[in-house]
Amino acid sequence: MAKDRVELVGVTVTFIPMQPRAPYSLIEWEAKAGSPSPPVHIHHKTDEGFYVLEGEFGFQVDGAVTHAGPGIHVLVPMGRPHTLWNSGPTPARCLILLSPPGFEAYFRELGPLLALADTEDAAVEARRGLSAKYDIEVVGPPLDLASMKA
């Protein structure tokens, strides 16, 4: 059976089937090495938990940067500006728990919009365009990962 997934820029999002009326949704986030971070954003009504399965992710939450490898869980409570990226030299995977459920539909709409975006500004605008429909407020650009390695 084919997996239910969407391709973003350097990232594959796989949707994990959930029981009806579950209090959360679960997705798998697979990021290629060197893929860009999403823009810094806030969820005002959604808590987001990240459980790293393989590789290494960097997280910026409230301006503080941390790195997490397999077996580490990072919780981002609603209302906190954050982003994540693959901070290692190999592909990285994590499970993302979203509570309450519903935000995962954002990725279904975002994938085709990002495929049409020909600049970083166009990609950010695609994300901002969906923010009224979904619980996401873009508050900053994607991180400059090259300057973070220096």
PDB file of C-alpha atoms in Angstrom:
ATOM      1  CA  MET A   1       0.000   0.000   0.000  1.00  0.00           C
ATOM      2  CA  ALA A   2       1.329   3.447  -0.934  1.00  0.00           C
ATOM      3  CA  LYS A   3       2.122   5.800   1.920  1.00  0.00           C
ATOM      4  CA  ASP A   4       0.118   9.012   2.236  1.00  0.00           C
ATOM      5  CA  ARG A   5       2.776  11.711   1.908  1.00  0.00           C
ATOM      6  CA  VAL A   6       3.586  15.136   0.519  1.00  0.00           C
ATOM      7  CA  GLU A   7       6.910  16.569  -0.638  1.00  0.00           C
ATOM      8  CA  LEU A   8       8.044  19.969   0.608  1.00  0.00           C
ATOM      9  CA  VAL A   9      11.439  21.605  -0.100  1.00  0.00           C
ATOM     10  CA  GLY A  10      13.951  18.959   1.040  1.00  0.00           C
ATOM     11  CA  VAL A  11      11.357  17.361   3.326  1.00  0.00           C
ATOM     12  CA  THR A  12       8.886  14.485   3.029  1.00  0.00           C
ATOM     13  CA  VAL A  13       5.841  14.560   5.322  1.00  0.00           C
ATOM     14  CA  THR A  14       4.150  11.184   5.849  1.00  0.00           C
ATOM     15  CA  PHE A  15       0.654  11.190   7.343  1.00  0.00           C
ATOM     16  CA  ILE A  16       0.091   8.471   9.942  1.00  0.00           C
ATOM     17  CA  PRO A  17      -3.491   7.175  10.156  1.00  0.00           C
ATOM     18  CA  MET A  18      -5.162   7.991  13.467  1.00  0.00           C
ATOM     19  CA  GLN A  19      -8.292   6.774  15.211  1.00  0.00           C
ATOM     20  CA  PRO A  20     -11.341   8.996  14.753  1.00  0.00           C
ATOM     21  CA  ARG A  21     -11.618  11.687  17.436  1.00  0.00           C
ATOM     22  CA  ALA A  22      -8.047  11.156  18.634  1.00  0.00           C
ATOM     23  CA  PRO A  23      -6.886  14.168  20.692  1.00  0.00           C
ATOM     24  CA  TYR A  24      -3.786  14.592  18.513  1.00  0.00           C
ATOM     25  CA  SER A  25      -2.409  13.867  15.063  1.00  0.00           C
ATOM     26  CA  LEU A  26       0.930  12.317  14.183  1.00  0.00           C
ATOM     27  CA  ILE A  27       3.147  12.849  11.152  1.00  0.00           C
ATOM     28  CA  GLU A  28       6.622  11.732  10.177  1.00  0.00           C
ATOM     29  CA  TRP A  29       9.048  14.459   9.034  1.00  0.00           C
ATOM     30  CA  GLU A  30      12.014  13.297   6.946  1.00  0.00           C
ATOM     31  CA  ALA A  31      14.539  16.006   6.083  1.00  0.00           C
ATOM     32  CA  LYS A  32      17.434  15.682   3.664  1.00  0.00           C
ATOM     33  CA  ALA A  33      20.829  16.894   4.848  1.00  0.00           C
ATOM     34  CA  GLY A  34      21.145  20.606   4.126  1.00  0.00           C
ATOM     35  CA  SER A  35      17.412  21.170   3.593  1.00  0.00           C
ATOM     36  CA  PRO A  36      16.184  24.624   4.653  1.00  0.00           C
ATOM     37  CA  SER A  37      14.306  25.242   7.873  1.00  0.00           C
ATOM     38  CA  PRO A  38      10.683  26.340   7.767  1.00  0.00           C
ATOM     39  CA  PRO A  39      10.255  30.034   8.559  1.00  0.00           C
ATOM     40  CA  VAL A  40      10.181  30.845  12.270  1.00  0.00           C
ATOM     41  CA  HIS A  41       6.528  30.537  13.253  1.00  0.00           C
ATOM     42  CA  ILE A  42       4.055  30.353  16.130  1.00  0.00           C
ATOM     43  CA  HIS A  43       1.062  28.079  16.702  1.00  0.00           C
ATOM     44  CA  HIS A  44      -1.391  29.887  18.975  1.00  0.00           C
ATOM     45  CA  LYS A  45      -3.670  26.897  19.634  1.00  0.00           C
ATOM     46  CA  THR A  46      -1.441  23.889  18.925  1.00  0.00           C
ATOM     47  CA  ASP A  47       1.228  22.165  21.008  1.00  0.00           C
ATOM     48  CA  GLU A  48       3.892  20.428  18.924  1.00  0.00           C
ATOM     49  CA  GLY A  49       6.116  17.579  20.079  1.00  0.00           C
ATOM     50  CA  PHE A  50       9.107  16.254  18.114  1.00  0.00           C
ATOM     51  CA  TYR A  51      10.565  12.784  18.738  1.00  0.00           C
ATOM     52  CA  VAL A  52      13.798  12.199  16.812  1.00  0.00           C
ATOM     53  CA  LEU A  53      14.030   8.760  15.188  1.00  0.00           C
ATOM     54  CA  GLU A  54      17.316   9.096  13.293  1.00  0.00           C
ATOM     55  CA  GLY A  55      19.876  11.714  12.360  1.00  0.00           C
ATOM     56  CA  GLU A  56      20.111  15.054  14.149  1.00  0.00           C
ATOM     57  CA  PHE A  57      17.726  17.997  14.218  1.00  0.00           C
ATOM     58  CA  GLY A  58      18.386  21.539  15.307  1.00  0.00           C
ATOM     59  CA  PHE A  59      15.561  23.382  17.047  1.00  0.00           C
ATOM     60  CA  GLN A  60      15.172  27.077  17.686  1.00  0.00           C
ATOM     61  CA  VAL A  61      12.541  27.790  20.348  1.00  0.00           C
ATOM     62  CA  ASP A  62      12.132  31.297  21.783  1.00  0.00           C
ATOM     63  CA  GLY A  63      15.445  32.205  20.102  1.00  0.00           C
ATOM     64  CA  ALA A  64      17.424  29.456  21.895  1.00  0.00           C
ATOM     65  CA  VAL A  65      19.083  26.789  19.745  1.00  0.00           C
ATOM     66  CA  THR A  66      19.399  23.146  20.764  1.00  0.00           C
ATOM     67  CA  HIS A  67      20.276  19.944  18.918  1.00  0.00           C
ATOM     68  CA  ALA A  68      18.633  16.552  19.365  1.00  0.00           C
ATOM     69  CA  GLY A  69      19.530  13.051  18.206  1.00  0.00           C
ATOM     70  CA  PRO A  70      17.658   9.724  18.215  1.00  0.00           C
ATOM     71  CA  GLY A  71      15.496   9.115  21.266  1.00  0.00           C
ATOM     72  CA  ILE A  72      15.235  12.799  22.234  1.00  0.00           C
ATOM     73  CA  HIS A  73      11.857  14.545  22.529  1.00  0.00           C
ATOM     74  CA  VAL A  74      11.459  18.311  22.155  1.00  0.00           C
ATOM     75  CA  LEU A  75       8.142  19.913  23.152  1.00  0.00           C
ATOM     76  CA  VAL A  76       7.140  23.292  21.753  1.00  0.00           C
ATOM     77  CA  PRO A  77       4.155  24.620  23.715  1.00  0.00           C
ATOM     78  CA  MET A  78       1.641  26.776  21.881  1.00  0.00           C
ATOM     79  CA  GLY A  79       2.570  30.432  21.624  1.00  0.00           C
ATOM     80  CA  ARG A  80       6.336  29.890  21.253  1.00  0.00           C
ATOM     81  CA  PRO A  81       8.220  31.017  18.112  1.00  0.00           C
ATOM     82  CA  HIS A  82      10.121  28.052  16.700  1.00  0.00           C
ATOM     83  CA  THR A  83      11.565  26.195  13.738  1.00  0.00           C
ATOM     84  CA  LEU A  84      13.581  23.047  13.089  1.00  0.00           C
ATOM     85  CA  TRP A  85      16.116  21.764  10.561  1.00  0.00           C
ATOM     86  CA  ASN A  86      18.302  18.778   9.819  1.00  0.00           C
ATOM     87  CA  SER A  87      21.538  19.794  11.540  1.00  0.00           C
ATOM     88  CA  GLY A  88      23.490  16.664  10.637  1.00  0.00           C
ATOM     89  CA  PRO A  89      25.319  15.346   7.560  1.00  0.00           C
ATOM     90  CA  THR A  90      22.772  12.574   6.823  1.00  0.00           C
ATOM     91  CA  PRO A  91      18.983  12.420   6.349  1.00  0.00           C
ATOM     92  CA  ALA A  92      17.043  12.816   9.597  1.00  0.00           C
ATOM     93  CA  ARG A  93      13.579  11.635  10.637  1.00  0.00           C
ATOM     94  CA  CYS A  94      11.286  12.570  13.484  1.00  0.00           C
ATOM     95  CA  LEU A  95       7.708  12.032  14.542  1.00  0.00           C
ATOM     96  CA  ILE A  96       5.703  15.194  15.124  1.00  0.00           C
ATOM     97  CA  LEU A  97       2.737  15.075  17.481  1.00  0.00           C
ATOM     98  CA  LEU A  98       0.216  17.899  17.012  1.00  0.00           C
ATOM     99  CA  SER A  99      -2.414  18.586  19.652  1.00  0.00           C
ATOM    100  CA  PRO A 100      -5.193  19.279  19.039  1.00  0.00           C
ATOM    101  CA  PRO A 101      -5.356  17.513  15.649  1.00  0.00           C
ATOM    102  CA  GLY A 102      -6.062  19.274  12.369  1.00  0.00           C
ATOM    103  CA  PHE A 103      -2.913  21.252  11.631  1.00  0.00           C
ATOM    104  CA  GLU A 104      -1.471  18.389   9.561  1.00  0.00           C
ATOM    105  CA  ALA A 105      -3.840  19.382   6.716  1.00  0.00           C
ATOM    106  CA  TYR A 106      -1.699  22.517   6.310  1.00  0.00           C
ATOM    107  CA  PHE A 107       1.064  20.389   4.776  1.00  0.00           C
ATOM    108  CA  ARG A 108      -1.330  18.898   2.205  1.00  0.00           C
ATOM    109  CA  GLU A 109      -2.077  22.403   0.923  1.00  0.00           C
ATOM    110  CA  LEU A 110       1.443  23.729   1.327  1.00  0.00           C
ATOM    111  CA  GLY A 111       3.196  21.085  -0.805  1.00  0.00           C
ATOM    112  CA  PRO A 112       1.709  22.131  -4.163  1.00  0.00           C
ATOM    113  CA  LEU A 113       2.162  25.836  -3.342  1.00  0.00           C
ATOM    114  CA  LEU A 114       5.862  25.391  -2.545  1.00  0.00           C
ATOM    115  CA  ALA A 115       6.330  23.437  -5.776  1.00  0.00           C
ATOM    116  CA  LEU A 116       5.215  26.575  -7.654  1.00  0.00           C
ATOM    117  CA  ALA A 117       7.289  29.017  -5.574  1.00  0.00           C
ATOM    118  CA  ASP A 118      10.359  30.142  -7.540  1.00  0.00           C
ATOM    119  CA  THR A 119      11.968  32.252  -4.786  1.00  0.00           C
ATOM    120  CA  GLU A 120      12.331  32.087  -1.009  1.00  0.00           C
ATOM    121  CA  ASP A 121      10.056  35.145  -0.725  1.00  0.00           C
ATOM    122  CA  ALA A 122       7.384  33.343  -2.760  1.00  0.00           C
ATOM    123  CA  ALA A 123       7.683  30.313  -0.455  1.00  0.00           C
ATOM    124  CA  VAL A 124       7.270  32.489   2.646  1.00  0.00           C
ATOM    125  CA  GLU A 125       4.252  34.192   1.077  1.00  0.00           C
ATOM    126  CA  ALA A 126       2.698  30.781   0.304  1.00  0.00           C
ATOM    127  CA  ARG A 127       3.043  29.919   3.988  1.00  0.00           C
ATOM    128  CA  ARG A 128       1.620  33.276   5.067  1.00  0.00           C
ATOM    129  CA  GLY A 129      -1.318  32.798   2.705  1.00  0.00           C
ATOM    130  CA  LEU A 130      -2.333  29.628   4.546  1.00  0.00           C
ATOM    131  CA  SER A 131      -1.891  31.150   8.001  1.00  0.00           C
ATOM    132  CA  ALA A 132      -5.434  32.524   8.137  1.00  0.00           C
ATOM    133  CA  LYS A 133      -6.840  29.033   7.564  1.00  0.00           C
ATOM    134  CA  TYR A 134      -4.466  27.143   9.853  1.00  0.00           C
ATOM    135  CA  ASP A 135      -2.989  27.804  13.280  1.00  0.00           C
ATOM    136  CA  ILE A 136       0.313  29.262  12.078  1.00  0.00           C
ATOM    137  CA  GLU A 137       1.743  32.760  12.176  1.00  0.00           C
ATOM    138  CA  VAL A 138       4.994  33.295  10.280  1.00  0.00           C
ATOM    139  CA  VAL A 139       7.128  35.608  12.438  1.00  0.00           C
ATOM    140  CA  GLY A 140      10.511  35.296  10.746  1.00  0.00           C
ATOM    141  CA  PRO A 141      12.293  33.937   7.697  1.00  0.00           C
ATOM    142  CA  PRO A 142      13.867  30.485   7.460  1.00  0.00           C
ATOM    143  CA  LEU A 143      17.138  30.383   9.364  1.00  0.00           C
ATOM    144  CA  ASP A 144      20.422  31.120   7.615  1.00  0.00           C
ATOM    145  CA  LEU A 145      21.901  27.707   8.303  1.00  0.00           C
ATOM    146  CA  ALA A 146      25.235  28.535   6.642  1.00  0.00           C
ATOM    147  CA  SER A 147      25.899  31.332   9.140  1.00  0.00           C
ATOM    148  CA  MET A 148      24.969  29.020  12.049  1.00  0.00           C
ATOM    149  CA  LYS A 149      27.753  26.583  11.065  1.00  0.00           C
ATOM    150  CA  ALA A 150      30.410  29.316  11.045  1.00  0.00           C
TER     151      ALA A 150
END
